[in-house]
XYZ file of C-alpha atoms in Angstrom:
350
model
C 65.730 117.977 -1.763
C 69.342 116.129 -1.997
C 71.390 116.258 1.396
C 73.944 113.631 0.232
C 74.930 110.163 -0.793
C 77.899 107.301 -1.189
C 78.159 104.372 -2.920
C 78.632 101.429 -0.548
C 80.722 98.198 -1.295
C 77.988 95.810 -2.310
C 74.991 95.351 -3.352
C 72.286 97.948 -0.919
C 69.478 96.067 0.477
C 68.549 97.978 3.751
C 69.273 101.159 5.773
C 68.057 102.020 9.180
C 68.591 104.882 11.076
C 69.230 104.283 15.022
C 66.090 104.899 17.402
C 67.633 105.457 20.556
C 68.110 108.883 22.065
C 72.069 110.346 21.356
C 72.575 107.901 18.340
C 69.827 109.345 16.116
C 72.924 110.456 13.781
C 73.872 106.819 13.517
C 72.512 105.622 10.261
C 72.994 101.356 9.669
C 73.333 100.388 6.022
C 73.721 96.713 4.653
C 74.807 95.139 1.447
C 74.192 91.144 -0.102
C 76.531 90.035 -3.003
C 76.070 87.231 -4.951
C 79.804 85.948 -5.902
C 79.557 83.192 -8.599
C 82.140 81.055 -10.190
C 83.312 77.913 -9.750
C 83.236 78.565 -5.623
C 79.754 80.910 -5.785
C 79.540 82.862 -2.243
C 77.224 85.445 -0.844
C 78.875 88.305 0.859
C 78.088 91.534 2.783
C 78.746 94.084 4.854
C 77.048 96.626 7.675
C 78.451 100.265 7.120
C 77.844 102.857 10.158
C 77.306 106.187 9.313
C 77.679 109.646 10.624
C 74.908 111.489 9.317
C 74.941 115.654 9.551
C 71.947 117.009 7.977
C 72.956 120.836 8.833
C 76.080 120.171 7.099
C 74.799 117.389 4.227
C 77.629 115.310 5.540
C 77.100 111.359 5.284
C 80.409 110.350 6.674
C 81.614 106.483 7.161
C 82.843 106.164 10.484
C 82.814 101.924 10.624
C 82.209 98.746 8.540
C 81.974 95.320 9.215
C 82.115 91.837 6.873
C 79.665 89.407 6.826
C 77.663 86.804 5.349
C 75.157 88.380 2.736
C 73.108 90.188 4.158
C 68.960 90.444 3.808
C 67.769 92.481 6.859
C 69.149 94.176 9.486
C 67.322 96.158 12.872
C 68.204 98.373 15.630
C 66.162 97.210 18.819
C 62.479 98.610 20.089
C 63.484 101.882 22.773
C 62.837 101.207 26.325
C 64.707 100.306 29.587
C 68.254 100.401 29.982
C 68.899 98.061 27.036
C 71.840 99.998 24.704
C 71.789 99.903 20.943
C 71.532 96.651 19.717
C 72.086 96.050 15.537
C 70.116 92.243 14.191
C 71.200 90.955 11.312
C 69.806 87.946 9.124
C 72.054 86.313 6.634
C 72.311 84.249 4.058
C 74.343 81.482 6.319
C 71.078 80.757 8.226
C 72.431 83.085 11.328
C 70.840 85.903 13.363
C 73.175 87.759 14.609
C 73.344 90.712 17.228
C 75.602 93.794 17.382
C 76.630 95.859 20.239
C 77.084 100.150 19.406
C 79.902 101.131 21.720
C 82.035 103.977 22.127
C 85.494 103.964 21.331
C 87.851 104.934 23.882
C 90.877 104.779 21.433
C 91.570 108.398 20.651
C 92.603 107.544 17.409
C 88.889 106.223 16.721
C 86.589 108.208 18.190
C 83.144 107.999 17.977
C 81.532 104.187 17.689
C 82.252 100.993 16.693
C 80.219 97.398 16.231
C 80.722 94.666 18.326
C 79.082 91.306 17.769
C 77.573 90.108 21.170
C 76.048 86.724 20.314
C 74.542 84.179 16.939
C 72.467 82.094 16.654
C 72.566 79.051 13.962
C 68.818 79.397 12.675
C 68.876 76.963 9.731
C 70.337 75.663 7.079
C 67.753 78.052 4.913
C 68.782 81.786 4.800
C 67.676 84.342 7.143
C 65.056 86.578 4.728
C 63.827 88.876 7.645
C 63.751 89.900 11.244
C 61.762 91.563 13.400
C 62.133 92.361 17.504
C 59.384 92.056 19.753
C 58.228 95.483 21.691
C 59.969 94.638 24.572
C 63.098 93.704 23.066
C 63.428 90.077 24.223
C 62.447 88.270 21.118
C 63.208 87.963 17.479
C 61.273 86.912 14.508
C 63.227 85.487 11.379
C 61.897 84.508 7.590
C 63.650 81.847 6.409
C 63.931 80.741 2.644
C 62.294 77.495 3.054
C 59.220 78.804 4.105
C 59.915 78.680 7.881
C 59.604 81.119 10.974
C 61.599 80.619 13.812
C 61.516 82.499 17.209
C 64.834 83.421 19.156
C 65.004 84.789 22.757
C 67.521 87.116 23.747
C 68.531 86.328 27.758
C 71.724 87.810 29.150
C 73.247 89.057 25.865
C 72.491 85.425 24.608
C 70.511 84.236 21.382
C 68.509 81.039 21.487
C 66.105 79.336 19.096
C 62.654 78.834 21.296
C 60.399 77.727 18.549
C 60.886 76.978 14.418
C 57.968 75.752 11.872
C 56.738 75.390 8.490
C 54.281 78.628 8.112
C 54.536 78.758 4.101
C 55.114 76.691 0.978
C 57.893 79.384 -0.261
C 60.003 81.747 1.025
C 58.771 84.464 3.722
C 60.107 87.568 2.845
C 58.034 89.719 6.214
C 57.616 87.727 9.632
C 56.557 90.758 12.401
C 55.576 91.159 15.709
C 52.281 92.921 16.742
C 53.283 95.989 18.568
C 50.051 95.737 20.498
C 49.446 92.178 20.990
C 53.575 90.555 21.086
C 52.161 87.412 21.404
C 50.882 87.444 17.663
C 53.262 87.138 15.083
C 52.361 88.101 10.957
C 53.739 86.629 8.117
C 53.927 86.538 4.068
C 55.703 84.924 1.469
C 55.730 83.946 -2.043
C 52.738 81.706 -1.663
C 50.862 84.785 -1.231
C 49.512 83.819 1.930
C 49.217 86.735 4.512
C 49.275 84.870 8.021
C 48.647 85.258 11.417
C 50.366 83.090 14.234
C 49.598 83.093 18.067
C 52.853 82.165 20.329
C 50.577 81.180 23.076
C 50.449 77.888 21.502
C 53.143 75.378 21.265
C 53.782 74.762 18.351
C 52.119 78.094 17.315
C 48.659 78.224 16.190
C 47.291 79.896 13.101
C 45.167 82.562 14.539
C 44.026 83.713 10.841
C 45.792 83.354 6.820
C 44.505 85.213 3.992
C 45.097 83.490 0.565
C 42.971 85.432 -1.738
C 44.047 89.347 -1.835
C 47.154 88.695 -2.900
C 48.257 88.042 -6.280
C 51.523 87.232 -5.903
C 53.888 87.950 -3.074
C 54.286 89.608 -0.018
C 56.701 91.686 0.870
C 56.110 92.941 3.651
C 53.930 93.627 6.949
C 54.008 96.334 9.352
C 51.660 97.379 11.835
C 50.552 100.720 12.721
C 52.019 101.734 15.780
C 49.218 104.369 16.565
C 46.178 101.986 16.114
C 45.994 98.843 17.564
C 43.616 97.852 14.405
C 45.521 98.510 11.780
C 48.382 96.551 9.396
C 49.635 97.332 6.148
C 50.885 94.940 3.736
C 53.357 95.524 0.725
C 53.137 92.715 -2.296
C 55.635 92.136 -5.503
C 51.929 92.589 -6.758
C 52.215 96.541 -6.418
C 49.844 97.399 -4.034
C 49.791 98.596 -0.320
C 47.408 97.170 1.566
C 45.537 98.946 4.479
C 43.731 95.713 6.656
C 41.635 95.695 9.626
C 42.864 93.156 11.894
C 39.385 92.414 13.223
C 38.231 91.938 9.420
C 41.022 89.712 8.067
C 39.220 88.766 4.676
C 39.626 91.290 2.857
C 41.336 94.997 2.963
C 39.966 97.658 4.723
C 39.513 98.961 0.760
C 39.516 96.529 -1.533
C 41.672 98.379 -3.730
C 43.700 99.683 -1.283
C 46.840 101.483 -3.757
C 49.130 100.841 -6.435
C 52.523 102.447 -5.830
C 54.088 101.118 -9.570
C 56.635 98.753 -8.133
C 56.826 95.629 -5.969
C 56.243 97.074 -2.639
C 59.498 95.748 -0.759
C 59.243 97.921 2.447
C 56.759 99.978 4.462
C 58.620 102.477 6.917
C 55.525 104.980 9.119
C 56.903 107.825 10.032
C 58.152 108.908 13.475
C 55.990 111.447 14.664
C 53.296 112.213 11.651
C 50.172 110.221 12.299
C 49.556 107.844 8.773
C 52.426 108.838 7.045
C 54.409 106.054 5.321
C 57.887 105.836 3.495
C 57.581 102.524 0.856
C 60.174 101.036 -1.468
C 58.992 100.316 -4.612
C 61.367 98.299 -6.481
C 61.132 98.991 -9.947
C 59.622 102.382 -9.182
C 61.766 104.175 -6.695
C 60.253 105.137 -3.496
C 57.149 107.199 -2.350
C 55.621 108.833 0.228
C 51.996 107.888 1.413
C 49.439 109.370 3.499
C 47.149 106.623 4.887
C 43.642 108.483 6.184
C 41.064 105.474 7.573
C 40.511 103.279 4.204
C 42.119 105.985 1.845
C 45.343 106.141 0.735
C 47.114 108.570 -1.796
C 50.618 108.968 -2.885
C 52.128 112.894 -2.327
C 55.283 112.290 -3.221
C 57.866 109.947 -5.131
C 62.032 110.313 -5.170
C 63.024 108.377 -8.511
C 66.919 109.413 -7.977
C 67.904 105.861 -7.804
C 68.385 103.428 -10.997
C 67.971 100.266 -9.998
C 65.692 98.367 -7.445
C 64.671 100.198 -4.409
C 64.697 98.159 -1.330
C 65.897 100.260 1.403
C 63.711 103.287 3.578
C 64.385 105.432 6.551
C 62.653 108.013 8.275
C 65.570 110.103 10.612
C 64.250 110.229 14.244
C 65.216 113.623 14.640
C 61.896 115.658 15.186
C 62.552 118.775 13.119
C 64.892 119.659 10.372
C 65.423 123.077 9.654
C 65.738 123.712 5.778
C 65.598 127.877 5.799
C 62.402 128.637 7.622
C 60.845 124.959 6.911
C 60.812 122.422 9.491
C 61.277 118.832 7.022
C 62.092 115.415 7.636
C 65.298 113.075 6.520
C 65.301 110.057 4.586
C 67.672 107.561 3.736
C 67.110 105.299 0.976
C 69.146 102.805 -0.609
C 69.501 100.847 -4.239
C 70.656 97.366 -4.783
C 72.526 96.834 -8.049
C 73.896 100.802 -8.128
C 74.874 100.262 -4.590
C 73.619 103.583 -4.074
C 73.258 105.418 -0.248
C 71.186 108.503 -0.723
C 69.815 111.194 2.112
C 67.117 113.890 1.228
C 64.022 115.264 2.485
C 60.546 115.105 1.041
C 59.188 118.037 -0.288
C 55.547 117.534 1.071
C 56.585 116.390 4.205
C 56.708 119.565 7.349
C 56.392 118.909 10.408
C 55.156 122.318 11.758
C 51.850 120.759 12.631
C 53.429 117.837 14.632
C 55.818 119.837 16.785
């Protein structure tokens, strides 16, 4: 079902709604836009939402300009640590963002202040991803690079930066489990494990056969310590068994119809998965063991899907249903859109 949508001012590449309790209705969108001419630039922006799902309201409370734009993150829960927005860019930064509350009447609500930067490289930023603990950052850079930046006293530094891939890495993530591990994939089609322990980091493992061209993207399972998933331009989602790195868990695993650009599980259902699938909209997939099935797809957008969000909220009530909000988000429509799967209740999670 449609709640509601906007069209943002560039081109849509990711949306993220805020994990921390009290600024669940805080939904982070970002945009990359390639400016040619004779001066070509790549701009973009971070829009802050207001999201009301009782009401279908999707209001814009604050936006920012930046450099273009690839990925952006809230920080892991935990401690005392506030909201915290990352942002890779096409200027070879990571940058941080502070959520505050405005104390100007005439602005209430929240605004976003940068707190630090960090100059990663002269390659762009592709991806991020924070460690559990919120003290370390993974980037994907477009040379085939992955750096590591610690985060001490509200300050970004560069720790550790090497060559993991021939191409670009599009998914560099931390193991929720085991933060000392670090995946990933790029358009070499390598899938690749890396152990911080070592200095320089070691390989730990690097699959070069599954994947036929690609990947996208690499999340693990925040329920089983066992378990990643992998998305590929290649069109399949990937269930692996880290203590079987040569092959899937099923060798077919699942083709979703579309380059599979991002893997979202949701909050609170056990094996249930968000992707964005490019050319082919987005869909909803149940992951049981070494099965997986698609049960349902949202094709409202007309052009390439790249951006997924599950809301953290743990019940929506839609008449007598309880459901669960999405946000998802197209790049050359510039599209924002906010519904709720159909198959998805959450009467047996609550």
């Amino acid at each position: 079902m449609d709640v509601a949508h906007c069209n943002l001012d560039g081109n849509a590449d990711a949306v993220e709604f805020c994990p921390h309790d009290s600024y669940h209705h805080v939904l982070a969108a970002s945009t990359y836009t390639l400016q040619e001419g004779d001066r070509p630039s790549r701009a973009g922006s971070i829009s802050l939402f207001n999201v009301d799902a009782d009401l279908g309201r999707l209001d814009l409370f604050h936006r920012i300009e930046t450099a273009g734009i690839f990925d952006i993150k809230w920080n892991p829960v935990g401690g005392s640590v506030s909201p915290l927005l990352a942002q890779a860019d096409a200027d070879g930064y990571l940058r941080i963002h502070g959520l505050e509350c405005c104390s100007d009447e005439a602005r209430a609500g929240f605004s976003l202040r940068e707190i630090t930067d960090e100059k990663i490289s002269s390659a762009m930023c592709l991806c991020l991803d924070w460690n559990p603990s919120a003290t370390s950052i993974t980037v994907g850079l477009s040379d085939g690079s992955v750096s590591i930046a610690s985060i001490v006293e509200s300050q970004l530094e560069t720790q550790e930066l090497w060559k993991a891939h021939d191409f670009e890495v599009w998914a560099a993530s931390f193991d929720t489990h085991q933060p000392q591990l670090v995946y990933s994939g790029s358009d070499d089609c390598k899938f690749s494990c890396w152990d911080l322990r070592d200095c320089p980091s070691k390989l730990a493992f690097q699959n070069t056969k599954v994947h036929t061209m690609g990947v996208c993207c690499i999340v693990k399972n925040p329920n089983d310590p066992n378990t990643v998933l992998t998305g590929s331009y290649d069109e399949y989602l990937r269930v692996w068994d880290v203590r079987s790195i040569s092959r899937p868990v099923n060798e077919t695993s699942i083709c979703l119809g579309g380059g599979v650009w991002r893997i979202k599980y949701h909050p609170f259902v056990s094996g249930l998965v968000l992707t964005a699938c490019m050319h082919n909209g987005f869909s909803v997939v149940k992951i049981n063991g070494d099965k997986a099935e698609v049960i349902e797809t949202y094709s409202k957008h007309e052009s390439l899907a790249y951006g997924a969000d599950w809301h953290r909220e743990k019940s929506f009530r839609e008449g007598k249903r309880n459901s669960t909000l999405v946000a998802t988000c197209s790049f050359y429509d510039r599209l924002l859109r906010l519904w709720m799967p159909e198959s998805v209740l959450q009467d047996s999670v609550l």
